Short mmCIF file of C-alpha atoms in Angstrom, two decimals:
data_model
loop_
_atom_site.label_atom_id
_atom_site.label_comp_id
_atom_site.label_asym_id
_atom_site.label_seq_id
_atom_site.Cartn_x
_atom_site.Cartn_y
_atom_site.Cartn_z
CA MET A 248 28.36 27.45 296.78
CA ARG A 249 31.62 29.39 296.74
CA THR A 250 30.71 31.01 300.09
CA MET A 251 29.79 27.58 301.67
CA ARG A 252 32.92 25.91 300.37
CA ARG A 253 35.06 28.79 301.84
CA VAL A 254 33.56 28.55 305.26
CA ALA A 255 33.89 24.84 305.27
CA ALA A 256 37.52 25.11 304.50
CA VAL A 257 38.00 27.60 307.36
CA PHE A 258 36.29 25.30 309.86
CA ALA A 259 38.20 22.27 308.67
CA ALA A 260 41.45 24.19 308.98
CA ALA A 261 40.58 25.23 312.56
CA VAL A 262 39.97 21.56 313.59
CA ILE A 263 43.01 20.23 311.90
CA ALA A 264 45.57 22.84 312.88
CA VAL A 265 44.41 24.89 315.84
CA GLY A 266 46.34 28.11 316.14
CA GLY A 267 47.64 28.27 312.55
CA GLY A 268 46.90 30.91 310.09
CA LEU A 269 43.61 30.07 308.34
CA LEU A 270 44.13 31.13 304.70
CA LEU A 271 40.90 31.73 302.85
CA ASN A 272 40.06 32.21 299.23
CA PRO A 273 40.58 35.81 298.06
CA SER A 274 37.76 38.11 299.12
CA PRO A 275 36.72 41.25 297.23
CA ALA A 276 39.06 44.11 297.32
CA SER A 277 36.53 46.11 299.31
CA ALA A 278 36.95 43.89 302.45
CA HIS A 279 39.77 44.85 304.90
CA GLY A 280 39.13 44.28 308.62
CA ALA A 281 37.25 44.56 311.88
CA LEU A 282 37.80 44.35 315.65
CA MET A 283 38.55 40.75 316.79
CA VAL A 284 39.29 41.64 320.53
CA PRO A 285 36.76 42.72 321.61
CA GLY A 286 35.03 41.17 318.75
CA SER A 287 32.68 43.13 316.43
CA ARG A 288 29.08 41.97 316.03
CA THR A 289 29.76 40.63 312.51
CA TYR A 290 32.89 38.84 313.59
CA LEU A 291 31.49 37.03 316.62
CA CYS A 292 28.26 36.11 314.79
CA TYR A 293 30.46 34.64 311.98
CA ILE A 294 32.32 32.53 314.61
CA ASP A 295 29.04 31.53 316.25
CA GLY A 296 27.64 30.43 312.88
CA LEU A 297 30.49 28.25 311.61
CA GLN A 298 29.26 24.66 310.87
CA GLY A 299 31.37 21.75 309.82
CA SER A 300 28.87 21.23 306.80
CA GLY A 301 29.95 24.55 305.30
CA ALA A 302 26.74 26.35 306.30
CA LEU A 303 26.64 29.46 308.41
CA ALA A 304 23.97 28.93 311.03
CA PRO A 305 24.37 31.11 314.19
CA SER A 306 22.76 29.84 317.40
CA ASN A 307 22.75 33.31 319.09
CA PRO A 308 19.28 34.75 318.80
CA ALA A 309 20.42 38.21 317.52
CA CYS A 310 22.81 36.68 315.04
CA ALA A 311 20.28 34.24 313.78
CA ASP A 312 17.70 37.02 313.26
CA ALA A 313 20.30 39.00 311.33
CA VAL A 314 20.90 36.11 308.95
CA ARG A 315 17.13 35.70 308.53
CA GLN A 316 16.97 39.36 307.47
CA SER A 317 20.15 39.67 305.44
CA GLY A 318 21.31 36.27 304.63
CA THR A 319 24.77 34.87 305.15
CA PRO A 320 26.94 37.04 302.83
CA PRO A 321 27.42 39.74 305.52
CA LEU A 322 28.82 37.12 307.84
CA ASP A 323 31.02 35.50 305.18
CA ASN A 324 32.36 38.92 304.67
CA TRP A 325 32.39 40.10 308.28
CA PHE A 326 35.43 42.38 307.62
CA ALA A 327 33.68 44.52 305.06
CA VAL A 328 31.63 46.96 307.08
CA ARG A 329 32.88 49.98 305.13
CA ASP A 330 32.18 53.20 303.20
CA SER A 331 34.41 53.91 300.20
CA ASN A 332 33.86 57.65 300.37
CA ALA A 333 33.82 58.49 304.11
CA ALA A 334 37.19 60.35 304.27
CA GLY A 335 37.20 60.42 308.10
CA ARG A 336 33.77 61.81 308.42
CA THR A 337 31.58 60.90 311.51
CA VAL A 338 28.75 62.93 312.90
CA GLY A 339 26.52 64.42 310.12
CA TYR A 340 27.73 61.94 307.52
CA VAL A 341 26.90 58.51 308.96
CA PRO A 342 23.18 58.63 309.85
CA ASP A 343 22.11 57.98 313.44
CA GLY A 344 20.88 54.38 313.86
CA THR A 345 23.20 53.11 311.13
CA LEU A 346 26.68 53.34 312.82
CA CYS A 347 27.08 49.58 313.06
CA SER A 348 26.49 49.17 309.30
CA ALA A 349 28.69 52.07 307.96
CA GLY A 350 25.64 54.06 307.01
CA ASN A 351 24.34 51.13 304.95
CA ARG A 352 26.90 51.97 302.31
CA SER A 353 28.80 48.74 302.43
CA PRO A 354 28.66 46.24 299.47
CA TYR A 355 26.76 43.84 301.67
CA ASP A 356 23.61 44.39 303.71
CA PHE A 357 24.73 44.88 307.24
CA SER A 358 21.60 46.85 308.25
CA ALA A 359 20.41 43.93 310.52
CA TYR A 360 23.46 44.51 312.77
CA ASN A 361 22.14 47.96 313.84
CA ALA A 362 19.34 46.23 315.89
CA ALA A 363 19.05 47.44 319.46
CA ARG A 364 19.29 44.15 321.40
CA THR A 365 20.90 43.01 324.55
CA ASP A 366 21.54 39.46 323.38
CA TRP A 367 24.38 40.14 320.88
CA PRO A 368 27.58 38.14 321.53
CA ALA A 369 29.70 40.25 323.92
CA THR A 370 33.10 40.45 325.38
CA ARG A 371 33.42 40.77 329.24
CA LEU A 372 35.74 43.52 330.34
CA THR A 373 36.83 45.36 333.58
CA SER A 374 36.30 49.11 333.79
CA GLY A 375 39.55 50.92 334.11
CA GLY A 376 41.49 47.69 333.31
CA THR A 377 43.48 46.75 330.19
CA ILE A 378 43.00 44.31 327.41
CA ARG A 379 45.22 43.46 324.41
CA MET A 380 43.07 44.65 321.44
CA ARG A 381 43.40 43.17 317.90
CA TYR A 382 41.88 44.43 314.60
CA ASN A 383 41.84 41.98 311.68
CA ASN A 384 44.25 42.94 308.77
CA TRP A 385 42.33 41.18 306.00
CA ALA A 386 44.06 43.65 303.81
CA HIS A 387 46.83 46.10 304.99
CA HIS A 388 46.54 49.83 304.66
CA PRO A 389 47.92 52.67 306.65
CA GLY A 390 45.79 54.86 308.68
CA ARG A 391 44.39 55.71 312.17
CA PHE A 392 42.08 53.62 314.36
CA ASP A 393 39.66 55.52 316.79
CA LEU A 394 37.69 53.74 319.50
CA TYR A 395 34.64 55.32 321.13
CA ILE A 396 32.56 54.06 324.09
CA THR A 397 28.90 54.66 324.75
CA ARG A 398 27.94 57.15 327.56
CA ASN A 399 26.69 56.05 331.02
CA GLY A 400 22.90 55.89 330.75
CA TRP A 401 22.83 55.54 326.97
CA ASP A 402 19.52 54.41 325.46
CA GLN A 403 19.84 50.69 324.71
CA SER A 404 16.33 50.52 323.44
CA ARG A 405 17.18 52.15 320.05
CA PRO A 406 19.92 51.69 317.47
CA LEU A 407 23.18 53.42 318.25
CA THR A 408 23.40 57.19 317.64
CA TRP A 409 26.36 59.54 317.79
CA ALA A 410 24.75 61.21 320.86
CA ASP A 411 25.04 57.78 322.63
CA LEU A 412 28.83 57.86 322.36
CA GLU A 413 31.29 59.84 324.39
CA PRO A 414 32.43 62.78 322.16
CA GLU A 415 36.10 61.78 322.14
CA PRO A 416 37.82 58.50 321.40
CA PHE A 417 39.16 56.76 324.55
CA PHE A 418 41.88 55.28 322.38
CA SER A 419 43.64 56.08 319.06
CA ILE A 420 46.57 54.54 317.20
CA THR A 421 48.14 55.25 313.88
CA ASP A 422 49.77 52.54 311.85
CA PRO A 423 49.96 49.85 314.58
CA PRO A 424 52.19 46.85 313.99
CA GLN A 425 50.94 43.76 312.29
CA VAL A 426 51.10 40.14 313.53
CA GLY A 427 50.56 37.42 310.99
CA GLY A 428 49.94 38.10 307.26
CA PRO A 429 46.93 39.75 305.71
CA GLY A 430 44.09 37.73 304.25
CA SER A 431 43.45 35.36 307.19
CA ASP A 432 41.07 34.92 310.10
CA THR A 433 44.10 35.22 312.47
CA GLY A 434 46.29 38.02 311.18
CA TYR A 435 45.80 41.31 313.03
CA TYR A 436 46.98 44.87 313.90
CA ASP A 437 48.25 44.70 317.39
CA PHE A 438 46.81 47.67 319.45
CA GLY A 439 48.67 46.49 322.55
CA ASN A 440 47.30 46.64 326.08
CA VAL A 441 44.62 49.24 325.85
CA ARG A 442 43.47 51.06 328.97
CA LEU A 443 39.71 50.79 329.15
CA PRO A 444 37.52 53.77 330.33
CA SER A 445 36.84 53.86 334.00
CA GLY A 446 33.36 54.29 335.67
CA LYS A 447 31.67 51.94 333.28
CA SER A 448 29.29 49.05 334.30
CA GLY A 449 26.96 46.75 332.49
CA ARG A 450 26.47 46.55 328.77
CA HIS A 451 28.04 49.06 326.42
CA ILE A 452 29.21 49.38 322.81
CA ILE A 453 32.74 50.06 321.67
CA PHE A 454 32.55 51.74 318.29
CA SER A 455 35.56 51.57 316.05
CA HIS A 456 36.48 53.78 313.20
CA TRP A 457 39.39 52.96 310.83
CA ILE A 458 40.46 56.02 308.78
CA ARG A 459 42.66 54.96 305.89
CA SER A 460 45.35 57.56 305.04
CA ASP A 461 45.81 56.34 301.51
CA SER A 462 42.17 56.37 300.43
CA PRO A 463 38.88 57.92 301.46
CA GLU A 464 37.61 54.43 302.35
CA ASN A 465 36.71 54.07 306.08
CA PHE A 466 35.64 51.10 308.18
CA TYR A 467 33.12 51.21 311.07
CA GLY A 468 32.09 48.47 313.61
CA CYS A 469 30.25 47.82 316.86
CA SER A 470 31.62 45.53 319.51
CA ASP A 471 29.30 44.65 322.36
CA VAL A 472 30.98 44.54 325.79
CA ILE A 473 29.84 43.95 329.40
CA PHE A 474 31.82 45.67 332.18
CA ASP A 475 31.47 43.15 334.96
CA GLY A 476 35.13 42.35 335.98
CA GLY A 477 35.72 40.12 333.08
CA ASN A 478 39.13 39.70 331.18
CA GLY A 479 38.15 39.24 327.62
CA GLU A 480 35.78 36.27 327.97
CA VAL A 481 33.26 35.97 325.13
CA VAL A 482 29.63 35.14 325.97
CA GLY A 483 26.64 34.62 323.79
CA ILE A 484 28.16 32.19 321.22
CA GLY A 485 27.72 28.50 320.81
CA GLY A 486 30.28 25.72 320.76
CA ASN A 487 32.71 27.46 318.29
CA GLN A 488 35.51 29.56 319.50
CA PRO A 489 37.51 32.45 317.88
CA PRO A 490 40.59 31.03 316.13
CA PRO A 491 43.58 31.72 318.23
CA PRO A 492 45.84 34.59 317.03
CA PRO A 493 49.55 34.27 316.25
CA PRO A 494 51.72 35.29 319.22
CA PRO A 495 52.75 38.93 319.42
CA PRO A 496 56.04 40.04 318.13
CA SER A 497 57.86 39.60 321.38
CA SER A 498 57.19 35.95 321.17
CA SER A 499 58.37 35.56 317.61
CA PRO A 500 60.70 32.51 316.92
CA PRO A 501 64.38 33.10 316.10
CA PRO A 502 65.92 32.69 312.66
CA THR A 503 65.88 29.09 311.49
CA ASN A 504 69.74 28.93 311.48
CA GLN A 505 69.83 29.26 315.41
CA PRO A 506 71.32 26.08 316.95
CA PRO A 507 68.75 23.91 318.73
CA PRO A 508 68.90 23.79 322.54
CA SER A 509 70.43 20.77 324.25
CA SER A 510 68.05 17.82 324.76
CA SER A 511 68.55 17.65 328.61
CA PRO A 512 67.40 20.38 330.99
CA PRO A 513 70.11 22.59 332.34
CA PRO A 514 71.03 22.65 336.06
CA THR A 515 68.85 24.96 338.12
CA VAL A 516 69.44 27.62 340.70
CA PRO A 517 66.65 27.50 343.30
CA GLY A 518 65.03 30.64 344.99
CA SER A 519 65.92 33.17 342.24
CA CYS A 520 62.91 32.83 339.92
CA SER A 521 59.32 33.86 340.16
CA ALA A 522 56.48 33.09 337.72
CA THR A 523 53.07 34.61 337.25
CA TYR A 524 50.13 33.53 335.18
CA GLU A 525 47.67 35.72 333.28
CA GLU A 526 44.50 34.55 331.36
CA ALA A 527 44.42 36.57 328.09
CA SER A 528 41.14 35.32 326.78
CA SER A 529 38.66 32.46 327.08
CA TRP A 530 35.78 30.83 325.27
CA ASN A 531 33.60 27.72 325.53
CA ASN A 532 35.99 24.93 326.69
CA GLY A 533 39.22 26.77 326.11
CA TYR A 534 41.39 29.75 326.93
CA GLN A 535 44.68 31.51 326.26
CA GLY A 536 47.21 31.98 328.98
CA ASN A 537 50.42 33.85 329.33
CA VAL A 538 53.25 32.94 331.79
CA THR A 539 55.89 35.51 332.74
CA VAL A 540 59.19 34.19 334.08
CA ARG A 541 61.30 36.67 336.03
CA ASN A 542 64.79 36.48 337.28
CA SER A 543 64.45 37.77 340.81
CA GLY A 544 68.01 37.06 341.85
CA SER A 545 70.95 39.44 341.79
CA SER A 546 72.89 37.50 338.95
CA SER A 547 72.03 36.92 335.38
CA SER A 548 70.93 33.53 334.19
CA SER A 549 71.48 31.60 330.99
CA GLY A 550 68.19 29.72 330.92
CA TRP A 551 64.93 29.00 332.66
CA THR A 552 62.32 26.17 333.26
CA ALA A 553 58.69 26.72 334.13
CA THR A 554 56.19 24.30 335.59
CA ILE A 555 52.49 24.64 334.82
CA ASN A 556 50.06 22.79 337.06
CA LEU A 557 46.77 22.59 335.09
CA PRO A 558 43.36 22.05 336.67
CA SER A 559 42.04 18.52 336.27
CA GLY A 560 40.79 17.77 332.82
CA HIS A 561 42.62 20.68 331.25
CA SER A 562 45.29 20.19 328.45
CA ILE A 563 47.70 22.45 326.54
CA THR A 564 46.91 22.25 322.80
CA GLN A 565 49.51 24.88 321.53
CA LEU A 566 52.43 26.69 323.08
CA TRP A 567 54.80 29.47 321.82
CA GLY A 568 57.81 31.25 323.28
CA GLY A 569 59.00 27.95 325.02
CA GLN A 570 59.40 24.21 324.51
CA VAL A 571 57.46 21.53 326.27
CA VAL A 572 60.04 19.39 327.96
CA SER A 573 57.62 16.83 329.61
CA THR A 574 54.01 16.36 330.47
CA SER A 575 53.00 14.27 333.55
CA GLY A 576 49.28 14.15 334.21
CA SER A 577 48.27 17.71 334.61
CA THR A 578 51.79 19.02 335.10
CA VAL A 579 53.65 20.49 332.12
CA THR A 580 57.31 21.50 332.14
CA VAL A 581 58.40 24.16 329.71
CA ARG A 582 61.96 25.18 328.93
CA ASN A 583 63.16 28.54 327.25
CA GLU A 584 63.76 28.80 323.58
CA SER A 585 67.37 29.50 322.60
CA TRP A 586 66.58 33.09 321.93
CA ASN A 587 64.84 34.02 325.29
CA GLY A 588 66.71 32.06 327.89
CA ALA A 589 69.29 34.65 328.99
CA LEU A 590 67.76 36.88 331.71
CA PRO A 591 69.58 39.71 333.56
CA SER A 592 68.66 40.48 337.17
CA ASN A 593 65.03 41.46 337.21
CA GLY A 594 64.71 40.53 333.56
CA SER A 595 61.75 38.50 332.33
CA ALA A 596 60.48 36.37 329.44
CA THR A 597 56.94 35.53 328.55
CA PHE A 598 55.51 32.49 326.87
CA GLY A 599 52.02 31.85 325.90
CA PHE A 600 49.75 28.71 325.39
CA LEU A 601 46.23 27.61 324.38
CA ALA A 602 44.40 25.11 326.49
CA SER A 603 41.21 23.12 326.61
CA GLY A 604 39.09 23.08 329.65
CA ASN A 605 36.62 25.09 331.70
CA GLY A 606 36.84 26.35 335.28
CA GLY A 607 39.90 27.01 337.49
CA SER A 608 43.26 28.61 336.69
CA PRO A 609 46.69 27.00 336.34
CA THR A 610 49.33 27.59 338.95
CA VAL A 611 52.93 28.18 337.88
CA SER A 612 56.48 28.03 339.20
CA CYS A 613 59.95 28.34 337.73
CA SER A 614 63.66 27.87 338.23
CA LEU A 615 66.85 29.34 336.65
CA SER A 616 70.04 27.92 335.21
#
């Protein structure tokens, strides 16, 4: 019952306050984190399984089979795929076929998540491209994160082995910055824009290894990805969506003693501003977008205004790094915050938003004051 109540509270918070930090009841000290982008098997199965009734009932076939084998505790504790005595060890320590379950030494039975299947929830990526990676910080500890990728031609018909992985990590980072507080579904370590391996196509697995520097405890995880030209879209989950993360540090609000901006938009200078739109991630009936406003003129500016023309039927549900001035149909006007309005020549500011809707991309424009 405690587990069901905890999941119900998470789901209710996601419905009532989209984008906020979803604070959960304290979890055992052995649970500390997993990849959220691209999502690990346990994380995406957890998201897929959330039900308003408080039950965890995934609709994805692989996730549903894992629940039938191991129950729901592994999903309720999706951030606990760990070995308390690993001390950085990999080949020869974690047995082949058990990489996705930390050698079956976790406090929960994650063995079902080793299954060799091609229907696990997956994140669409572009080989050689970049994606902003996030690793949940359920509890904060210093250490190094290593990310490996499966070799071309790896055997997808059997559980993952060390020989299936490229011998060296394609990305490593030590003590990355945190965004949002520990102990929530939305707080994370920010890996930044990670360059993905080139020459990859089709389904692969990104294998993560977190090596704590203050303890022999290590965390392992498998994230299923599809290299098909995607940009972080999640496929294979039902109607639920990953809770939106807090904005990165560059979008943090100013101290509360900053004076508020004036209520009327400032005068504009035409022809000296350029705006670009980038989709950061998407899910069923929703997506996250970023807009970069750049001063393309030769003089500095004191403020900016951006216009977002959304596809028909889309609407913005949350926005950070700017203020919504007006909404008229599918057109949304955004003004700078007091702390990111001044732009030198060729300087830029970025704001982000969450929107509901499927298909099509917003168009953006801007002007400077």
